[in-house]
Coordinates of C-alpha atoms and ligand atoms in Angstrom, one line a residue:
M217 CA 0.0 0.0 0.0
G218 CA 1.2 3.5 -0.8
E219 CA 2.1 6.1 1.8
T220 CA -0.7 8.7 2.1
R221 CA 0.3 10.8 5.0
Y222 CA -0.3 13.9 3.0
Q223 CA -3.6 14.2 1.2
A224 CA -2.4 16.8 -1.2
F225 CA 0.5 18.9 -2.6
L226 CA 0.6 22.6 -3.1
L227 CA 3.0 23.7 -5.8
K228 CA 4.5 27.1 -5.8
Y229 CA 5.7 28.9 -8.8
A230 CA 7.7 32.1 -9.0
E231 CA 8.5 33.9 -12.1
I232 CA 5.3 33.3 -13.9
G233 CA 3.6 35.3 -11.2
V234 CA 4.9 38.5 -12.7
K235 CA 4.0 38.1 -16.3
G236 CA 1.0 40.5 -16.4
K237 CA -1.6 39.6 -19.0
N238 CA 0.4 36.5 -20.1
R239 CA 0.1 35.1 -16.7
H240 CA -2.9 32.8 -17.5
I241 CA -1.0 31.3 -20.4
F242 CA 1.9 30.3 -18.1
E243 CA -0.5 29.0 -15.5
E244 CA -2.5 26.9 -17.9
A245 CA 0.7 25.5 -19.4
L246 CA 2.0 24.6 -15.9
E247 CA -1.3 23.0 -14.9
K248 CA -1.2 20.9 -18.0
Q249 CA 2.3 19.7 -17.2
V250 CA 1.4 18.9 -13.6
K251 CA -1.5 16.8 -14.9
I252 CA 0.8 14.9 -17.3
H253 CA 3.5 14.3 -14.7
L254 CA 1.0 13.1 -12.1
W255 CA -0.7 10.8 -14.6
R256 CA 2.7 9.2 -15.1
T257 CA 2.8 8.2 -11.5
G258 CA -0.2 6.0 -12.1
A259 CA -2.1 7.6 -9.1
D260 CA -5.3 9.6 -9.3
F261 CA -5.0 13.3 -8.5
E262 CA -7.4 16.2 -8.9
V263 CA -5.4 19.2 -10.1
S264 CA -6.7 22.8 -9.7
R265 CA -5.3 26.3 -9.6
I266 CA -6.0 28.3 -6.5
N267 CA -4.8 31.9 -6.0
G268 CA -1.3 31.6 -7.5
R269 CA -0.7 28.0 -6.5
I270 CA -1.4 24.6 -8.0
Y271 CA -3.2 22.3 -5.7
C272 CA -3.1 18.5 -6.3
E273 CA -5.4 16.5 -4.2
A274 CA -5.0 12.7 -4.1
R275 CA -8.1 10.7 -4.8
G276 CA -6.7 7.5 -3.5
D277 CA -3.5 5.8 -2.6
Y278 CA -0.2 6.9 -4.1
E279 CA 3.5 6.3 -3.6
Y280 CA 4.9 9.4 -1.9
E281 CA 8.5 9.1 -3.2
N282 CA 7.3 8.5 -6.7
V283 CA 5.0 11.5 -6.7
I284 CA 7.7 13.8 -5.3
D285 CA 10.2 12.5 -7.9
E286 CA 7.7 13.3 -10.7
L287 CA 6.9 16.8 -9.3
K288 CA 10.6 17.5 -9.2
K289 CA 10.7 17.2 -13.0
I290 CA 8.2 19.9 -13.8
F291 CA 9.8 23.1 -15.1
G292 CA 8.2 26.1 -13.5
V293 CA 7.7 24.6 -10.1
V294 CA 9.9 26.2 -7.4
G295 CA 8.5 24.6 -4.3
I296 CA 6.6 21.4 -3.5
C297 CA 4.6 21.4 -0.3
P298 CA 3.1 18.2 1.0
V299 CA -0.1 19.4 2.7
T300 CA -2.8 18.2 4.9
H301 CA -6.3 19.2 4.2
V302 CA -8.0 20.3 7.4
T303 CA -11.6 19.3 7.1
D304 CA -12.9 20.9 10.3
K305 CA -12.3 24.6 9.6
S306 CA -13.2 25.9 13.1
V307 CA -10.3 27.2 15.2
E308 CA -10.7 24.2 17.5
G309 CA -10.5 21.9 14.4
I310 CA -7.4 23.7 13.2
K311 CA -5.7 23.4 16.6
E312 CA -6.5 19.7 16.8
A313 CA -5.2 19.2 13.3
A314 CA -2.0 21.1 14.0
V315 CA -1.3 18.9 17.1
K316 CA -1.9 15.8 15.0
F317 CA 0.2 17.1 12.1
I318 CA 3.2 17.8 14.2
G319 CA 2.8 14.5 16.1
E320 CA 2.7 12.5 12.9
N321 CA 5.4 14.3 11.1
Y322 CA 8.1 15.0 13.7
E323 CA 9.3 12.2 16.0
D324 CA 11.8 14.4 17.8
R325 CA 10.0 17.7 18.7
N326 CA 13.0 19.5 20.2
F327 CA 12.8 22.3 17.8
T328 CA 11.9 26.0 17.6
F329 CA 8.8 26.8 15.5
K330 CA 6.6 29.6 14.3
V331 CA 3.0 29.4 13.1
D332 CA 2.4 31.4 9.9
T333 CA -1.2 31.8 9.0
R334 CA -2.4 33.4 5.8
R335 CA -6.0 34.4 5.6
A336 CA -7.0 34.5 1.9
N337 CA -10.6 34.0 3.0
K338 CA -11.4 37.4 4.6
T339 CA -14.7 36.1 6.1
Y340 CA -12.9 33.8 8.4
P341 CA -14.0 34.8 12.0
K342 CA -10.4 35.2 13.4
T343 CA -7.5 37.2 12.1
S344 CA -4.3 35.4 11.0
M345 CA -2.5 36.6 14.1
E346 CA -5.2 35.2 16.4
V347 CA -5.0 31.8 14.6
D348 CA -1.2 31.9 15.0
A349 CA -1.5 32.5 18.7
D350 CA -4.2 29.9 19.3
V351 CA -2.4 27.2 17.3
G352 CA 1.0 28.1 18.9
E353 CA -0.5 27.7 22.3
A354 CA -2.2 24.4 21.5
L355 CA 1.2 23.1 20.3
L356 CA 3.1 24.2 23.3
D357 CA 0.4 22.5 25.5
A358 CA 0.7 19.3 23.6
Y359 CA 4.5 19.3 23.2
P360 CA 6.3 21.2 26.0
E361 CA 9.6 20.4 24.3
M362 CA 8.8 22.7 21.4
K363 CA 9.8 26.4 21.7
V364 CA 8.5 29.4 19.8
D365 CA 11.0 31.5 17.8
V366 CA 9.4 34.2 15.7
H367 CA 12.7 35.3 14.1
N368 CA 14.5 32.2 13.0
P369 CA 12.4 29.1 13.6
E370 CA 13.6 25.7 12.6
V371 CA 10.1 24.7 11.6
W372 CA 7.5 26.9 10.0
L373 CA 4.0 25.6 10.3
H374 CA 2.1 27.2 7.5
I375 CA -1.7 27.4 7.7
E376 CA -3.7 28.7 4.7
L377 CA -7.2 29.8 5.3
R378 CA -8.9 29.7 2.0
E379 CA -12.2 28.2 1.1
Q380 CA -10.5 25.1 2.4
V381 CA -7.9 25.0 5.1
F382 CA -4.4 23.7 4.3
M383 CA -1.5 23.0 6.6
Y384 CA 2.1 22.3 5.7
S385 CA 5.5 22.7 7.1
K386 CA 7.9 21.3 4.4
V387 CA 8.8 23.0 1.2
I388 CA 10.8 20.7 -1.1
K389 CA 12.8 22.5 -3.8
G390 CA 11.5 22.2 -7.3
V391 CA 13.5 22.6 -10.5
G392 CA 12.3 26.1 -11.3
G393 CA 12.4 27.6 -14.8
L394 CA 9.3 28.1 -16.9
P395 CA 6.6 25.7 -17.9
L396 CA 7.0 23.7 -21.1
G397 CA 5.0 25.0 -24.0
T398 CA 5.5 28.6 -23.3
N399 CA 8.5 29.1 -25.5
G400 CA 8.2 27.0 -28.7
K401 CA 10.8 24.4 -29.6
A402 CA 14.5 24.0 -30.2
L403 CA 16.6 21.4 -31.9
L404 CA 19.3 19.9 -29.7
L405 CA 22.5 18.5 -31.3
L406 CA 22.7 15.5 -29.1
S407 CA 25.9 13.4 -28.9
G408 CA 26.8 10.8 -26.3
G409 CA 28.9 13.0 -24.1
F410 CA 28.2 14.9 -20.8
D411 CA 27.6 18.3 -22.4
S412 CA 24.8 18.2 -24.9
P413 CA 22.2 16.5 -22.7
V414 CA 22.8 19.1 -20.0
A415 CA 22.6 21.9 -22.6
G416 CA 19.3 20.6 -23.8
Y417 CA 18.0 20.5 -20.2
M418 CA 19.1 24.1 -19.6
V419 CA 17.2 25.4 -22.6
S420 CA 14.1 23.3 -22.1
R421 CA 14.0 24.5 -18.5
R422 CA 13.0 27.9 -19.8
G423 CA 9.8 26.5 -21.2
V424 CA 11.1 25.1 -24.5
Y425 CA 10.1 21.8 -26.0
L426 CA 13.0 19.8 -27.6
D427 CA 13.6 17.8 -30.6
A428 CA 17.1 16.3 -31.2
V429 CA 19.5 15.3 -33.9
Y430 CA 22.3 12.7 -33.7
F431 CA 24.9 12.3 -36.3
N432 CA 25.7 8.6 -36.6
A433 CA 28.7 7.1 -38.4
P434 CA 28.1 3.4 -38.9
P435 CA 30.1 1.1 -39.1
Y436 CA 32.7 3.4 -37.5
T437 CA 30.3 3.9 -34.6
S438 CA 28.4 1.0 -33.1
E439 CA 24.8 0.3 -32.5
R440 CA 25.6 0.7 -28.8
A441 CA 26.7 4.3 -29.3
K442 CA 23.4 5.0 -31.0
Q443 CA 21.5 3.3 -28.2
K444 CA 23.4 5.4 -25.8
V445 CA 22.0 8.6 -27.4
I446 CA 18.5 7.1 -27.4
D447 CA 18.8 6.4 -23.7
L448 CA 20.0 9.9 -23.0
A449 CA 17.0 11.3 -24.9
Q450 CA 14.8 9.0 -22.8
V451 CA 16.2 10.5 -19.6
L452 CA 15.8 14.0 -20.9
S453 CA 12.2 13.4 -22.0
A454 CA 11.2 12.9 -18.4
Y455 CA 11.6 16.7 -18.1
T456 CA 11.1 17.9 -21.6
G457 CA 8.2 15.8 -22.8
T458 CA 8.3 13.8 -26.1
I459 CA 11.5 14.2 -28.1
R460 CA 11.6 13.5 -31.8
L461 CA 15.1 12.2 -32.3
H462 CA 16.5 12.5 -35.8
I463 CA 19.3 10.0 -36.6
I464 CA 21.3 11.1 -39.5
N465 CA 23.8 8.8 -41.2
F466 CA 26.8 11.0 -41.5
T467 CA 29.4 8.4 -42.6
E468 CA 29.6 9.4 -46.3
I469 CA 30.0 13.1 -45.6
Q470 CA 32.6 12.3 -43.0
M471 CA 34.5 10.1 -45.4
A472 CA 34.4 12.7 -48.2
I473 CA 35.8 15.3 -45.8
Y474 CA 38.5 12.9 -44.7
E475 CA 39.5 12.1 -48.2
K476 CA 39.5 15.6 -49.6
C477 CA 40.2 18.1 -46.9
P478 CA 43.3 18.8 -44.8
H479 CA 43.3 16.6 -41.7
D480 CA 43.9 19.3 -39.2
E481 CA 40.6 20.9 -40.4
L482 CA 38.5 17.8 -40.2
T483 CA 36.7 18.5 -37.0
I484 CA 35.8 22.0 -37.8
I485 CA 34.5 21.2 -41.3
M486 CA 32.5 18.3 -39.9
R487 CA 31.0 20.5 -37.3
R488 CA 30.0 23.0 -40.0
Y489 CA 28.2 20.3 -42.0
M490 CA 26.4 19.2 -38.8
M491 CA 25.2 22.7 -38.3
R492 CA 23.9 22.9 -41.9
I493 CA 22.0 19.7 -41.6
A494 CA 20.6 20.7 -38.2
E495 CA 19.5 24.0 -39.6
H496 CA 17.7 22.2 -42.4
I497 CA 15.9 19.9 -39.9
A498 CA 15.0 22.9 -37.6
R499 CA 13.5 24.8 -40.5
E500 CA 11.3 21.8 -41.3
T501 CA 10.2 21.5 -37.7
K502 CA 7.0 23.4 -36.6
D503 CA 7.6 26.1 -34.0
C504 CA 11.4 25.5 -33.9
F505 CA 13.4 28.7 -33.4
G506 CA 16.8 27.6 -32.4
L507 CA 19.6 25.1 -32.4
V508 CA 21.3 24.0 -29.1
T509 CA 24.8 22.6 -28.6
G510 CA 26.8 21.6 -25.6
E511 CA 29.9 23.7 -26.4
S512 CA 31.8 25.7 -23.8
I513 CA 34.6 28.1 -24.5
G514 CA 38.0 26.5 -24.7
Q515 CA 37.0 23.0 -23.7
V516 CA 38.5 21.4 -26.8
A517 CA 40.2 22.7 -30.0
S518 CA 36.9 23.0 -31.8
Q519 CA 35.5 25.1 -29.0
T520 CA 37.9 28.1 -28.9
L521 CA 36.2 31.3 -29.6
K522 CA 37.6 31.4 -33.1
S523 CA 36.5 27.8 -33.8
L524 CA 33.0 28.6 -32.5
F525 CA 33.0 31.7 -34.8
T526 CA 33.9 29.4 -37.7
T527 CA 31.3 26.8 -36.8
D528 CA 28.6 29.4 -36.2
E529 CA 29.1 30.9 -39.6
A530 CA 27.8 27.8 -41.3
A531 CA 24.3 28.1 -40.0
N532 CA 21.8 30.9 -40.6
F533 CA 19.9 30.1 -37.5
P534 CA 20.3 31.1 -33.9
V535 CA 22.5 28.7 -32.0
Y536 CA 22.1 28.5 -28.2
R537 CA 25.1 27.4 -26.2
P538 CA 23.8 27.4 -22.6
L539 CA 27.0 25.9 -21.2
I540 CA 29.3 28.5 -22.8
G541 CA 30.7 29.7 -19.5
F542 CA 30.6 26.4 -17.5
D543 CA 33.6 24.4 -16.4
K544 CA 33.6 20.7 -17.2
Q545 CA 33.1 19.8 -13.5
D546 CA 30.0 22.1 -13.3
I547 CA 28.6 20.3 -16.3
I548 CA 29.3 16.8 -14.9
D549 CA 27.7 17.9 -11.5
K550 CA 24.6 19.0 -13.4
A551 CA 24.5 15.8 -15.4
E552 CA 24.5 13.9 -12.2
E553 CA 21.7 16.0 -10.8
I554 CA 19.5 15.4 -13.8
G555 CA 20.3 11.8 -14.2
T556 CA 22.2 11.7 -17.5
A557 CA 25.7 11.2 -16.1
D558 CA 25.5 7.4 -15.7
I559 CA 24.8 7.1 -19.4
S560 CA 27.2 9.7 -20.6
I561 CA 30.1 8.1 -18.8
L562 CA 29.7 4.9 -20.9
P563 CA 32.8 4.6 -23.1
Y564 CA 31.3 4.1 -26.6
E565 CA 33.0 5.7 -29.5
D566 CA 31.7 8.9 -31.1
C567 CA 31.9 9.9 -34.7
C568 CA 34.1 12.9 -33.9
T569 CA 36.7 10.8 -32.0
I570 CA 37.2 8.4 -34.8
F571 CA 38.1 10.9 -37.5
V572 CA 39.9 13.3 -35.2
A573 CA 43.3 14.6 -36.2
K574 CA 46.3 14.5 -34.0
H575 CA 46.8 18.2 -34.1
P576 CA 43.5 19.9 -34.9
V577 CA 43.6 23.6 -35.7
T578 CA 42.7 25.7 -32.7
K579 CA 42.5 29.0 -34.7
P580 CA 40.8 28.0 -37.9
N581 CA 40.7 30.8 -40.5
L582 CA 37.3 31.1 -42.0
N583 CA 38.5 31.8 -45.5
I584 CA 40.9 28.9 -45.5
I585 CA 38.2 26.6 -44.1
K586 CA 35.7 27.8 -46.8
N587 CA 38.4 27.3 -49.4
S588 CA 39.0 23.7 -48.2
E589 CA 35.3 23.1 -48.4
T590 CA 35.3 23.9 -52.1
R591 CA 37.1 20.6 -52.6
L592 CA 33.8 18.9 -51.7
D593 CA 31.9 20.9 -54.4
D594 CA 31.3 18.0 -56.8
V595 CA 29.9 15.6 -54.2
I596 CA 28.5 17.4 -51.2
D597 CA 25.1 18.4 -52.5
E598 CA 24.2 14.9 -53.3
L599 CA 25.7 13.6 -50.0
M600 CA 23.8 16.2 -48.0
E601 CA 20.5 15.3 -49.7
K602 CA 21.1 11.6 -49.2
A603 CA 21.9 12.1 -45.5
I604 CA 18.8 14.3 -45.0
S605 CA 16.4 12.0 -46.9
G606 CA 17.7 9.0 -44.9
D607 CA 16.7 10.7 -41.6
E608 CA 15.5 8.0 -39.2
V609 CA 13.1 9.6 -36.7
V610 CA 12.6 7.9 -33.3
E611 CA 9.8 9.3 -31.1
I612 CA 10.9 9.2 -27.5
K613 CA 8.2 9.4 -25.0
H614 CA 8.3 9.3 -21.2
R615 CA 5.5 7.5 -19.5
G616 CA 6.8 6.9 -16.0
N617 CA 4.9 4.2 -14.1
Q618 CA 2.3 4.1 -16.8
E619 CA 4.7 2.1 -18.9
E620 CA 4.2 -1.0 -16.7
K621 CA 0.5 -0.5 -16.5
R622 CA -0.2 -0.7 -20.2
Ligands
ATP383 P1 29.3 16.3 -25.8 O1 29.8 16.1 -24.4 O2 28.0 16.9 -25.8 O3 29.5 15.1 -26.6 P2 31.8 17.3 -26.6 O4 32.5 17.9 -25.4 O5 32.2 15.9 -27.0 O6 30.3 17.4 -26.3 P3 32.2 18.1 -29.3 O7 32.4 16.8 -29.7 O8 33.2 19.2 -29.7 O9 32.0 18.3 -27.8 O10 30.8 18.6 -29.8 C1 30.3 19.9 -29.5 C2 28.8 19.9 -29.6 O11 28.4 19.5 -31.0 C3 28.2 18.8 -28.7 O12 27.9 19.3 -27.4 C4 26.9 18.5 -29.5 O13 25.9 19.5 -29.2 C5 27.3 18.6 -30.9 N1 27.7 17.3 -31.5 C6 29.0 16.8 -31.5 N2 29.0 15.6 -32.1 C7 27.7 15.3 -32.4 C8 27.0 14.2 -32.9 N3 27.6 13.1 -33.3 N4 25.7 14.3 -33.1 C9 25.0 15.4 -32.7 N5 25.6 16.4 -32.2 C10 26.9 16.4 -32.0
MG384 MG1 31.0 14.6 -28.0

């Protein structure tokens, strides 16, 4: 049987509160996401919006940890409060509920506390300060080991007097950001490393849906390397919703570059063709307004400022690089936090590592690179067309516990 100590969850959101007339768009998007995520837990919740909060009331049993895990994947939620619904709304009822609430939730009650009542329902017969005092007194009577500290309490007992009465003391940190669906879509260049999944997460966290493209180089890269990218997209989709993953066979383009262009320029030229194909896919994708990569300044030769300048020039489309100022360790920490690190760390080969030169240029000159690319003139159009028309699209959905239930 699931744990049902709390009958409901209040979700707090921050930034969307200040969006003026657009506010309802953000709130509706968030409410929709909350419903989707709770549905994935397999439990039955009634979701509603009440005065700048989202209230999720359980209509039966649920797994507490599971629900919290899911709520921690919703962009836009800054705080998750497991709440008890007080059915007897009289002051006596609230006092009784508070004593029970503390008794059930805190084994060791040697702490300082403060009662914080908010009276949204102005018809309530007592003021919020009176309720604070009454409830505080009841708690001190019941648990003499507790002490009041109005300035810096260890435990805040929040009471909200609305049409219904809610009580909560814990606020679990949410992921923040903005709700999905409020900022269109971006196309993530997703490889198997640590960086690009984190980059996709960072952009999506601002309310952006994601699609992704992976450049595959069989037989130089294995089926396992491709599966690794699919697995990464699967982890990401728990936050970002369904991802359409485009798998592009890049082998022939790579071979042509390898045969015809100077080897110290291979990586940069390859990256330029990736950008061009990504741009093509992005333009064909509804509501897609940007490309996303995992680059950060100076991390490798192809990510010096001059290399990025040269890569960027190939695409006529905004390229977002949310990790641009991150150190590698920051990126790995973030990958651990979001759950992609365990997959990224697997050692499968990457198309870039196979064709990489011993001494790649770190300061590619755009004119020289463009000149080298002319050596591909007689084959590249056909190869690009072939790569694009061979696009294999995998739709990656996250269903949580619903997967097993089907
Ligand atoms: P990552 O950790 O994301 O693999 P990286 O440090 O290996 O990045 P590069 O190989 O220079 O960096 O690639 C830079 C960026 O280009 C990646 O973050 C990714 O967005 C994109 N990219 C590189 N290789 C591929 C690929 N095979 N398919 C799709 N995107 C790629
Ligand atoms: Mg890589």
